[in-house]
Amino acid sequence: MTAPAPTRTEGAEERLFSRAYAAATISFAAVMFLTGFAALAVVPMLPMAARELDGVPLYPLVAGCFVAASLFGGVLGGDWADRAGAARPLAAGVVLAVVTLVVSATSTTIWQLAVGRFLDGVAAGMIAVAINTAIAHAYPDRLRARALALMSTCWIIPSLAGPPLAGLVAAWWSWRVVFFGLAALTVIPSLAVVVLLRSRSWQAPLEKPEPGLPEPDLPKPDPVEPDPSEPDSSAAGRASRPTLVVAAVVSVGAAMGQYAVSGWDVRHLLCGVAGLALLAVFVPRLLPPGTWRAARGLPAAVLLRGLTSGAYFTLEAFVPLLLTTARRVPPVQTGLAFTGAAIAWAGSSWLQGRLQGRVSRHRMVTAGALVMGAAVAIAAVGTLPGLPALTAAGAMVLAAVGMGMAAPSLTLLSLTHSPPDRQGYASSAMQTSQNLGQMAVMGVAAAVFNLFLGFGSADLPAYAAAFGLLLVPSVLAASLAVRARSA
């Protein structure tokens, strides 16, 4: 028996849904794009602002409080999305982003600038988690992977074009113009998102059963066979939801750690010890139980996000420093390395979206982590004096290929392991792990780097040691990826 052909009304309705999804995707992408610019474009002119505001000693706090605050923003957005849907935290996040840019632009003291950057981090965390949750709730399976890949690539161009453009604007006019300009550019996409979220039409499913046929039994992920040696991590994950107070304490602890590196007196030492103590006590409460031992399912996916993000962003920070200070590479060539990495990440992220259903997600994570491990090895070899100076620059491009494969795959795995009413929590846990991974791996790499310099070693061996350390998170991610698989 053949199913009746769709009527003209049904065809028009499906076209309406398609246009609604397109409008939603464009609005989400625009907000993520401008959020990336607000996070990254201001980096080159923050030292100018700190000098003008007589706050150079507090520059580490201003530079690092954005990442610390995004921890709280991610948990806030995830908890809010689980309770009331993704619309409200996303609308609140985009409005807060505009307000905080104005706060930073009108700064009269270094502490006001720090508050502006902190609040901007809260807004960025809320936006990222709310958008991922909205896509998970409303998009059909055939569009979800590509939409998440697009959201990931929306941070690539800001990381490439944002810093030099902001530097030029600050040099020609003022660093305040950068903040005011970003606020003005963010207003229109923010209004578009708020209007879009007031309309529920875009959340109607595209996949509808044919008239006269029973409701299709949509495939659902089968549970992974439990490991008898481990407790049920999925049940444990439902047992407790991280509180906003805990998230705020973790953000404060991370900010205290950033403040501690701005000086070497007793006050800064005490802040550093207190910050580490707060992180050690409260960070486990923000992550799914079993994260540190890579329990199967969501805990493993969350841990892998921290390992891969830490390795990649630390490599991205140290390679330009190596090229500029030790190898004396012209800034234009260093900028081309960022261009290559941006293109590589975008291409790799697009490819993994096209491979949905053909390659298991956990195998994609394994491949991405191995590629990043190879990139780290190339960066370490690139410190040898006999090799071309730009050898390490190629490591950035190769690492971006691996990260473009791993990051969207881990996001999809985390959503697969979470029921619909817990996908906001899963997104916030991934965001928390990413931020913690960046701070932890970069901190350890910097400690190793400074340790070698303290022993009187030359610059190149110190860089080689820091790059060699990054093999640890890369190899761990590759070996543990199977524990995040979905049946």
Short mmCIF file of C-alpha atoms in Angstrom, two decimals:
data_model
loop_
_atom_site.label_atom_id
_atom_site.label_comp_id
_atom_site.label_asym_id
_atom_site.label_seq_id
_atom_site.Cartn_x
_atom_site.Cartn_y
_atom_site.Cartn_z
CA MET A 1 0.00 0.00 0.00
CA THR A 2 1.48 3.30 -1.07
CA ALA A 3 1.24 6.35 1.12
CA PRO A 4 -0.78 9.27 -0.20
CA ALA A 5 1.18 12.10 -1.73
CA PRO A 6 1.68 15.13 0.47
CA THR A 7 -0.89 17.83 -0.07
CA ARG A 8 -0.07 21.35 -1.18
CA THR A 9 -0.77 22.58 2.35
CA GLU A 10 1.68 20.05 3.83
CA GLY A 11 4.34 21.04 1.30
CA ALA A 12 3.91 24.71 2.12
CA GLU A 13 4.10 23.91 5.83
CA GLU A 14 7.35 22.00 5.38
CA ARG A 15 8.84 24.88 3.37
CA LEU A 16 7.79 27.22 6.18
CA PHE A 17 9.56 25.01 8.72
CA SER A 18 12.67 24.93 6.51
CA ARG A 19 12.76 28.71 6.29
CA ALA A 20 12.23 28.92 10.05
CA TYR A 21 15.19 26.62 10.70
CA ALA A 22 17.31 28.66 8.28
CA ALA A 23 16.39 31.88 10.06
CA ALA A 24 17.15 30.33 13.44
CA THR A 25 20.51 29.01 12.26
CA ILE A 26 21.51 32.37 10.77
CA SER A 27 20.52 34.20 13.96
CA PHE A 28 22.38 31.72 16.18
CA ALA A 29 25.46 31.88 13.97
CA ALA A 30 25.46 35.69 14.00
CA VAL A 31 25.26 35.79 17.80
CA MET A 32 28.02 33.17 18.19
CA PHE A 33 30.16 35.05 15.67
CA LEU A 34 29.86 38.36 17.52
CA THR A 35 30.31 36.62 20.87
CA GLY A 36 33.61 35.30 19.55
CA PHE A 37 34.61 38.78 18.45
CA ALA A 38 33.77 40.19 21.87
CA ALA A 39 35.85 37.47 23.51
CA LEU A 40 38.88 37.59 21.21
CA ALA A 41 39.00 40.94 19.43
CA VAL A 42 39.71 42.89 22.59
CA VAL A 43 42.81 40.86 23.50
CA PRO A 44 45.45 43.02 21.72
CA MET A 45 44.23 46.30 23.19
CA LEU A 46 43.65 45.18 26.80
CA PRO A 47 47.26 46.15 27.69
CA MET A 48 46.59 49.63 26.30
CA ALA A 49 43.46 49.92 28.44
CA ALA A 50 45.29 48.69 31.55
CA ARG A 51 48.08 51.21 31.01
CA GLU A 52 45.63 54.10 30.52
CA LEU A 53 43.69 53.09 33.64
CA ASP A 54 46.88 52.74 35.73
CA GLY A 55 46.21 49.04 36.30
CA VAL A 56 49.07 47.20 34.60
CA PRO A 57 49.74 44.99 37.67
CA LEU A 58 46.14 43.73 37.46
CA TYR A 59 46.35 42.93 33.75
CA PRO A 60 46.42 39.11 34.35
CA LEU A 61 43.13 39.43 36.22
CA VAL A 62 41.52 41.43 33.40
CA ALA A 63 42.82 39.03 30.76
CA GLY A 64 41.78 35.86 32.58
CA CYS A 65 38.49 36.72 34.28
CA PHE A 66 36.54 36.20 31.02
CA VAL A 67 37.30 32.46 30.99
CA ALA A 68 36.71 32.20 34.75
CA ALA A 69 33.30 33.88 34.45
CA SER A 70 32.24 31.73 31.51
CA LEU A 71 32.30 28.78 33.93
CA PHE A 72 29.50 30.38 35.92
CA GLY A 73 27.69 31.51 32.77
CA GLY A 74 27.73 28.01 31.33
CA VAL A 75 26.24 26.44 34.47
CA LEU A 76 23.69 29.24 34.82
CA GLY A 77 22.59 28.86 31.20
CA GLY A 78 22.40 25.07 31.39
CA ASP A 79 20.40 25.00 34.63
CA TRP A 80 18.05 27.70 33.34
CA ALA A 81 17.58 25.88 30.02
CA ASP A 82 16.69 22.63 31.79
CA ARG A 83 14.08 24.40 33.93
CA ALA A 84 12.49 26.79 31.41
CA GLY A 85 13.84 25.97 27.96
CA ALA A 86 16.70 27.55 26.04
CA ALA A 87 14.84 30.71 24.96
CA ARG A 88 15.06 32.67 28.19
CA PRO A 89 18.76 32.13 29.01
CA LEU A 90 19.69 32.83 25.40
CA ALA A 91 17.70 36.08 25.34
CA ALA A 92 19.16 37.12 28.69
CA GLY A 93 22.67 36.27 27.49
CA VAL A 94 22.52 38.36 24.32
CA VAL A 95 21.09 41.36 26.20
CA LEU A 96 23.75 41.05 28.91
CA ALA A 97 26.47 40.86 26.25
CA VAL A 98 25.50 44.29 24.89
CA VAL A 99 25.30 45.84 28.35
CA THR A 100 28.68 44.51 29.47
CA LEU A 101 30.42 45.83 26.36
CA VAL A 102 29.14 49.30 27.25
CA VAL A 103 30.35 48.81 30.84
CA SER A 104 33.84 48.00 29.58
CA ALA A 105 33.83 50.88 27.09
CA THR A 106 33.02 53.44 29.80
CA SER A 107 35.59 52.13 32.31
CA THR A 108 37.21 54.76 34.51
CA THR A 109 39.19 52.27 36.65
CA ILE A 110 40.87 48.94 36.03
CA TRP A 111 38.38 47.29 38.37
CA GLN A 112 35.44 48.46 36.26
CA LEU A 113 37.13 46.97 33.20
CA ALA A 114 37.63 43.70 35.09
CA VAL A 115 33.95 43.67 36.07
CA GLY A 116 32.96 44.27 32.45
CA ARG A 117 35.12 41.42 31.22
CA PHE A 118 33.81 39.15 33.98
CA LEU A 119 30.17 39.88 33.09
CA ASP A 120 30.98 39.42 29.40
CA GLY A 121 32.29 35.95 30.26
CA VAL A 122 29.03 35.17 32.05
CA ALA A 123 27.08 36.24 28.96
CA ALA A 124 29.30 34.22 26.62
CA GLY A 125 28.88 31.07 28.72
CA MET A 126 25.11 31.45 28.81
CA ILE A 127 24.90 32.04 25.06
CA ALA A 128 27.05 29.05 24.08
CA VAL A 129 25.21 26.58 26.31
CA ALA A 130 21.74 27.92 25.46
CA ILE A 131 22.37 27.72 21.71
CA ASN A 132 23.67 24.14 21.96
CA THR A 133 20.64 23.20 24.04
CA ALA A 134 18.22 24.89 21.62
CA ILE A 135 19.74 22.98 18.71
CA ALA A 136 19.55 19.71 20.65
CA HIS A 137 15.89 20.26 21.55
CA ALA A 138 14.50 21.62 18.29
CA TYR A 139 16.62 20.47 15.36
CA PRO A 140 16.04 17.10 13.67
CA ASP A 141 18.86 14.57 13.67
CA ARG A 142 19.78 15.21 10.04
CA LEU A 143 20.44 18.92 10.75
CA ARG A 144 21.84 18.78 14.28
CA ALA A 145 25.42 17.76 13.45
CA ARG A 146 25.80 20.39 10.73
CA ALA A 147 24.29 23.10 12.91
CA LEU A 148 26.67 22.31 15.77
CA ALA A 149 29.60 22.28 13.35
CA LEU A 150 28.56 25.72 12.10
CA MET A 151 28.40 27.04 15.68
CA SER A 152 31.92 25.73 16.25
CA THR A 153 33.32 27.43 13.15
CA CYS A 154 31.73 30.74 14.14
CA TRP A 155 34.64 31.24 16.55
CA ILE A 156 37.29 30.66 13.89
CA ILE A 157 37.06 33.94 11.98
CA PRO A 158 36.98 36.04 15.19
CA SER A 159 40.12 34.28 16.38
CA LEU A 160 41.77 35.14 13.07
CA ALA A 161 40.51 38.60 12.14
CA GLY A 162 39.40 39.98 15.49
CA PRO A 163 42.76 40.75 17.17
CA PRO A 164 44.39 42.57 14.24
CA LEU A 165 41.24 44.57 13.45
CA ALA A 166 40.82 45.61 17.08
CA GLY A 167 44.49 46.52 17.26
CA LEU A 168 44.14 48.79 14.24
CA VAL A 169 41.02 50.48 15.63
CA ALA A 170 42.71 51.03 18.99
CA ALA A 171 45.79 52.46 17.31
CA TRP A 172 43.81 54.80 15.05
CA TRP A 173 41.16 55.89 17.58
CA SER A 174 40.86 54.38 21.05
CA TRP A 175 40.41 51.05 22.77
CA ARG A 176 37.02 52.31 23.93
CA VAL A 177 35.88 52.49 20.29
CA VAL A 178 36.43 48.73 20.03
CA PHE A 179 34.00 48.02 22.87
CA PHE A 180 31.44 50.58 21.63
CA GLY A 181 31.69 49.18 18.09
CA LEU A 182 31.17 45.60 19.24
CA ALA A 183 28.16 46.69 21.31
CA ALA A 184 26.62 48.43 18.29
CA LEU A 185 27.22 45.43 16.02
CA THR A 186 25.71 43.04 18.57
CA VAL A 187 22.44 44.96 18.99
CA ILE A 188 20.79 43.89 15.71
CA PRO A 189 21.52 40.11 15.97
CA SER A 190 20.49 40.24 19.63
CA LEU A 191 17.14 41.80 18.75
CA ALA A 192 16.67 39.23 15.96
CA VAL A 193 17.26 36.36 18.40
CA VAL A 194 14.84 37.80 20.96
CA VAL A 195 12.13 38.19 18.29
CA LEU A 196 12.84 34.69 16.95
CA LEU A 197 12.58 33.09 20.37
CA ARG A 198 9.18 34.69 20.94
CA SER A 199 7.92 32.68 17.95
CA ARG A 200 7.73 28.94 18.53
CA SER A 201 7.18 28.01 14.87
CA TRP A 202 10.84 27.23 14.19
CA GLN A 203 10.77 24.52 16.89
CA ALA A 204 8.20 22.40 15.03
CA PRO A 205 9.78 19.17 13.75
CA LEU A 206 10.56 18.82 10.07
CA GLU A 207 10.31 15.06 10.24
CA LYS A 208 6.55 14.33 10.28
CA PRO A 209 4.85 10.96 9.73
CA GLU A 210 3.10 10.48 6.41
CA PRO A 211 -0.70 10.83 6.45
CA GLY A 212 -2.49 7.59 7.17
CA LEU A 213 0.60 5.84 8.51
CA PRO A 214 1.41 5.14 12.15
CA GLU A 215 3.81 7.36 14.05
CA PRO A 216 7.33 6.17 13.18
CA ASP A 217 9.40 4.66 15.91
CA LEU A 218 12.39 6.98 15.82
CA PRO A 219 15.70 5.30 16.63
CA LYS A 220 17.05 6.01 20.07
CA PRO A 221 20.55 5.36 21.30
CA ASP A 222 20.86 2.00 22.98
CA PRO A 223 22.39 2.02 26.42
CA VAL A 224 26.03 1.08 26.61
CA GLU A 225 26.68 -2.24 28.30
CA PRO A 226 27.50 -1.39 31.91
CA ASP A 227 30.93 -2.12 33.26
CA PRO A 228 30.41 -4.37 36.31
CA SER A 229 33.47 -2.82 37.94
CA GLU A 230 31.95 0.68 37.84
CA PRO A 231 28.79 2.19 39.32
CA ASP A 232 26.03 3.43 37.03
CA SER A 233 27.31 6.89 36.10
CA SER A 234 24.10 7.85 34.29
CA ALA A 235 22.07 7.35 37.44
CA ALA A 236 24.64 9.19 39.44
CA GLY A 237 24.55 12.04 36.97
CA ARG A 238 20.85 12.51 37.69
CA ALA A 239 21.32 12.41 41.44
CA SER A 240 22.47 15.97 41.90
CA ARG A 241 22.41 19.10 39.82
CA PRO A 242 25.24 21.59 40.37
CA THR A 243 24.06 24.71 42.13
CA LEU A 244 24.70 28.21 40.94
CA VAL A 245 26.44 28.95 44.21
CA VAL A 246 29.02 26.24 43.51
CA ALA A 247 29.55 27.59 39.99
CA ALA A 248 30.03 31.10 41.35
CA VAL A 249 32.59 29.85 43.89
CA VAL A 250 34.52 28.05 41.15
CA SER A 251 34.56 31.21 39.03
CA VAL A 252 35.82 33.22 41.99
CA GLY A 253 38.49 30.61 42.67
CA ALA A 254 39.67 30.74 39.07
CA ALA A 255 39.72 34.54 39.17
CA MET A 256 41.76 34.44 42.38
CA GLY A 257 44.26 32.22 40.64
CA GLN A 258 44.53 34.74 37.82
CA TYR A 259 45.01 37.55 40.34
CA ALA A 260 47.71 35.58 42.15
CA VAL A 261 50.06 35.71 39.15
CA SER A 262 49.97 39.51 39.08
CA GLY A 263 52.46 39.73 41.97
CA TRP A 264 54.75 37.70 44.21
CA ASP A 265 54.06 39.05 47.70
CA VAL A 266 52.28 37.31 50.56
CA ARG A 267 48.87 38.63 49.54
CA HIS A 268 49.13 37.16 46.05
CA LEU A 269 50.46 33.88 47.44
CA LEU A 270 47.51 33.58 49.81
CA CYS A 271 45.08 34.33 46.98
CA GLY A 272 46.69 31.62 44.88
CA VAL A 273 46.47 29.04 47.66
CA ALA A 274 42.85 29.99 48.42
CA GLY A 275 41.91 29.86 44.74
CA LEU A 276 43.41 26.39 44.29
CA ALA A 277 41.66 25.17 47.43
CA LEU A 278 38.28 26.41 46.19
CA LEU A 279 38.81 24.76 42.81
CA ALA A 280 39.86 21.45 44.37
CA VAL A 281 36.78 21.34 46.61
CA PHE A 282 34.06 22.65 44.31
CA VAL A 283 35.05 21.76 40.72
CA PRO A 284 34.01 18.08 41.12
CA ARG A 285 30.49 19.27 41.96
CA LEU A 286 30.15 20.95 38.55
CA LEU A 287 31.04 17.84 36.57
CA PRO A 288 29.20 14.52 36.23
CA PRO A 289 30.20 11.94 38.84
CA GLY A 290 32.96 9.75 37.48
CA THR A 291 34.49 12.43 35.24
CA TRP A 292 37.99 12.15 36.70
CA ARG A 293 38.06 8.38 36.09
CA ALA A 294 36.39 8.63 32.66
CA ALA A 295 33.28 6.64 33.56
CA ARG A 296 31.47 5.43 30.47
CA GLY A 297 29.07 7.81 28.77
CA LEU A 298 28.70 11.48 29.62
CA PRO A 299 31.54 11.64 32.22
CA ALA A 300 34.05 10.37 29.67
CA ALA A 301 32.83 12.83 27.01
CA VAL A 302 33.15 15.72 29.47
CA LEU A 303 36.69 14.71 30.46
CA LEU A 304 37.71 14.36 26.80
CA ARG A 305 36.47 17.88 26.09
CA GLY A 306 38.78 19.26 28.77
CA LEU A 307 41.79 17.25 27.58
CA THR A 308 41.45 18.15 23.91
CA SER A 309 40.67 21.82 24.55
CA GLY A 310 43.57 22.15 26.96
CA ALA A 311 46.04 20.64 24.53
CA TYR A 312 44.86 22.67 21.53
CA PHE A 313 44.57 26.11 23.09
CA THR A 314 47.87 25.74 24.93
CA LEU A 315 49.56 24.85 21.65
CA GLU A 316 47.86 27.83 20.02
CA ALA A 317 49.23 30.10 22.76
CA PHE A 318 52.83 28.82 22.80
CA VAL A 319 53.51 28.43 19.07
CA PRO A 320 53.07 32.16 18.25
CA LEU A 321 55.21 33.00 21.29
CA LEU A 322 57.90 30.65 20.00
CA LEU A 323 57.76 32.10 16.49
CA THR A 324 57.91 35.70 17.74
CA THR A 325 60.53 35.48 20.49
CA ALA A 326 62.81 32.53 19.79
CA ARG A 327 62.61 32.07 16.02
CA ARG A 328 62.16 35.77 15.05
CA VAL A 329 59.44 35.02 12.49
CA PRO A 330 57.79 38.15 10.99
CA PRO A 331 54.31 38.88 12.36
CA VAL A 332 52.77 38.47 8.91
CA GLN A 333 53.93 34.86 8.72
CA THR A 334 52.66 34.19 12.22
CA GLY A 335 49.30 35.61 11.16
CA LEU A 336 49.26 33.24 8.19
CA ALA A 337 49.61 30.36 10.63
CA PHE A 338 46.39 31.52 12.29
CA THR A 339 44.76 31.77 8.87
CA GLY A 340 45.74 28.21 8.03
CA ALA A 341 44.50 26.96 11.39
CA ALA A 342 41.16 28.73 10.94
CA ILE A 343 40.64 27.19 7.51
CA ALA A 344 41.74 23.77 8.74
CA TRP A 345 39.33 23.81 11.70
CA ALA A 346 36.42 24.93 9.51
CA GLY A 347 37.13 22.30 6.86
CA SER A 348 37.58 19.51 9.38
CA SER A 349 34.43 20.48 11.26
CA TRP A 350 32.47 20.52 7.98
CA LEU A 351 33.84 17.08 7.08
CA GLN A 352 32.84 15.48 10.35
CA GLY A 353 29.30 16.77 9.84
CA ARG A 354 29.19 15.15 6.41
CA LEU A 355 30.40 11.83 7.85
CA GLN A 356 27.48 11.50 10.25
CA GLY A 357 26.23 7.91 10.25
CA ARG A 358 29.30 6.59 8.43
CA VAL A 359 31.92 6.87 11.15
CA SER A 360 31.26 6.37 14.85
CA ARG A 361 31.58 9.54 16.87
CA HIS A 362 34.01 8.09 19.37
CA ARG A 363 36.27 6.97 16.51
CA MET A 364 36.17 10.52 15.18
CA VAL A 365 37.35 11.72 18.59
CA THR A 366 40.14 9.14 18.61
CA ALA A 367 41.31 10.24 15.17
CA GLY A 368 41.17 13.91 16.15
CA ALA A 369 43.19 13.34 19.32
CA LEU A 370 45.83 11.34 17.41
CA VAL A 371 46.12 14.13 14.85
CA MET A 372 46.60 16.61 17.69
CA GLY A 373 49.27 14.37 19.19
CA ALA A 374 51.11 14.37 15.87
CA ALA A 375 50.82 18.17 15.77
CA VAL A 376 52.31 18.46 19.26
CA ALA A 377 55.23 16.26 18.20
CA ILE A 378 55.82 18.46 15.13
CA ALA A 379 55.80 21.56 17.34
CA ALA A 380 58.40 20.00 19.64
CA VAL A 381 60.59 19.00 16.68
CA GLY A 382 60.14 22.54 15.32
CA THR A 383 62.19 23.87 18.22
CA LEU A 384 65.36 22.27 16.82
CA PRO A 385 67.65 25.03 15.49
CA GLY A 386 68.45 23.14 12.29
CA LEU A 387 64.85 23.02 11.07
CA PRO A 388 62.96 25.84 9.31
CA ALA A 389 61.46 28.35 11.71
CA LEU A 390 57.95 27.82 10.36
CA THR A 391 57.93 24.08 11.15
CA ALA A 392 56.08 24.76 14.38
CA ALA A 393 53.56 26.91 12.49
CA GLY A 394 52.45 23.82 10.58
CA ALA A 395 51.65 22.21 13.93
CA MET A 396 48.94 24.80 14.53
CA VAL A 397 47.25 23.91 11.25
CA LEU A 398 47.42 20.17 11.90
CA ALA A 399 46.14 20.57 15.46
CA ALA A 400 43.18 22.57 14.14
CA VAL A 401 42.29 19.63 11.89
CA GLY A 402 42.18 17.35 14.93
CA MET A 403 40.17 19.79 17.02
CA GLY A 404 37.66 20.32 14.23
CA MET A 405 37.06 16.56 14.22
CA ALA A 406 36.92 16.11 17.99
CA ALA A 407 35.01 19.12 19.35
CA PRO A 408 31.66 18.75 17.49
CA SER A 409 31.79 14.96 17.91
CA LEU A 410 32.17 15.29 21.67
CA THR A 411 29.26 17.72 21.81
CA LEU A 412 27.04 15.26 19.97
CA LEU A 413 28.16 12.39 22.20
CA SER A 414 27.35 14.38 25.32
CA LEU A 415 23.84 15.13 24.02
CA THR A 416 23.35 11.48 23.05
CA HIS A 417 24.12 10.37 26.58
CA SER A 418 21.66 12.88 28.10
CA PRO A 419 17.85 12.74 28.22
CA PRO A 420 16.06 15.82 26.87
CA ASP A 421 15.53 17.32 30.33
CA ARG A 422 19.26 17.06 31.12
CA GLN A 423 20.82 18.30 27.89
CA GLY A 424 21.26 21.78 29.33
CA TYR A 425 23.25 20.25 32.19
CA ALA A 426 25.34 18.25 29.71
CA SER A 427 26.10 21.37 27.66
CA SER A 428 27.12 23.34 30.74
CA ALA A 429 29.34 20.46 31.93
CA MET A 430 31.08 20.43 28.56
CA GLN A 431 31.60 24.20 28.71
CA THR A 432 32.96 23.94 32.25
CA SER A 433 35.34 21.15 31.29
CA GLN A 434 36.57 23.09 28.26
CA ASN A 435 37.38 26.16 30.34
CA LEU A 436 38.98 24.19 33.15
CA GLY A 437 41.01 22.20 30.65
CA GLN A 438 42.35 25.38 29.08
CA MET A 439 43.35 26.87 32.41
CA ALA A 440 44.79 23.66 33.86
CA VAL A 441 46.84 22.46 30.87
CA MET A 442 48.12 25.93 30.05
CA GLY A 443 49.03 26.51 33.68
CA VAL A 444 51.02 23.28 33.91
CA ALA A 445 52.71 23.94 30.56
CA ALA A 446 53.65 27.46 31.68
CA ALA A 447 55.06 26.06 34.92
CA VAL A 448 57.22 23.59 33.00
CA PHE A 449 58.33 26.33 30.62
CA ASN A 450 59.31 28.67 33.46
CA LEU A 451 60.99 25.83 35.34
CA PHE A 452 63.37 25.20 32.44
CA LEU A 453 64.06 28.91 32.10
CA GLY A 454 64.72 29.10 35.84
CA PHE A 455 67.44 26.47 35.52
CA GLY A 456 69.21 28.71 33.04
CA SER A 457 68.11 26.74 29.99
CA ALA A 458 67.80 28.39 26.59
CA ASP A 459 64.43 29.31 25.17
CA LEU A 460 64.16 26.47 22.65
CA PRO A 461 64.54 23.59 25.17
CA ALA A 462 61.95 25.26 27.38
CA TYR A 463 59.48 25.36 24.47
CA ALA A 464 60.28 21.75 23.60
CA ALA A 465 59.50 20.69 27.18
CA ALA A 466 56.20 22.58 27.15
CA PHE A 467 55.18 21.02 23.84
CA GLY A 468 56.25 17.57 25.02
CA LEU A 469 53.92 17.91 28.00
CA LEU A 470 50.97 18.34 25.62
CA LEU A 471 51.44 14.78 24.43
CA VAL A 472 49.93 13.61 27.73
CA PRO A 473 46.39 15.03 27.26
CA SER A 474 46.43 14.13 23.55
CA VAL A 475 47.34 10.48 24.16
CA LEU A 476 44.90 10.23 27.06
CA ALA A 477 42.07 11.57 24.90
CA ALA A 478 42.84 9.10 22.11
CA SER A 479 42.95 6.13 24.50
CA LEU A 480 39.82 7.07 26.47
CA ALA A 481 37.58 8.03 23.54
CA VAL A 482 36.07 4.52 23.38
CA ARG A 483 34.54 5.09 26.81
CA ALA A 484 32.40 7.90 25.40
CA ARG A 485 30.92 5.81 22.58
CA SER A 486 27.20 5.50 22.02
CA ALA A 487 25.64 2.20 20.97
#
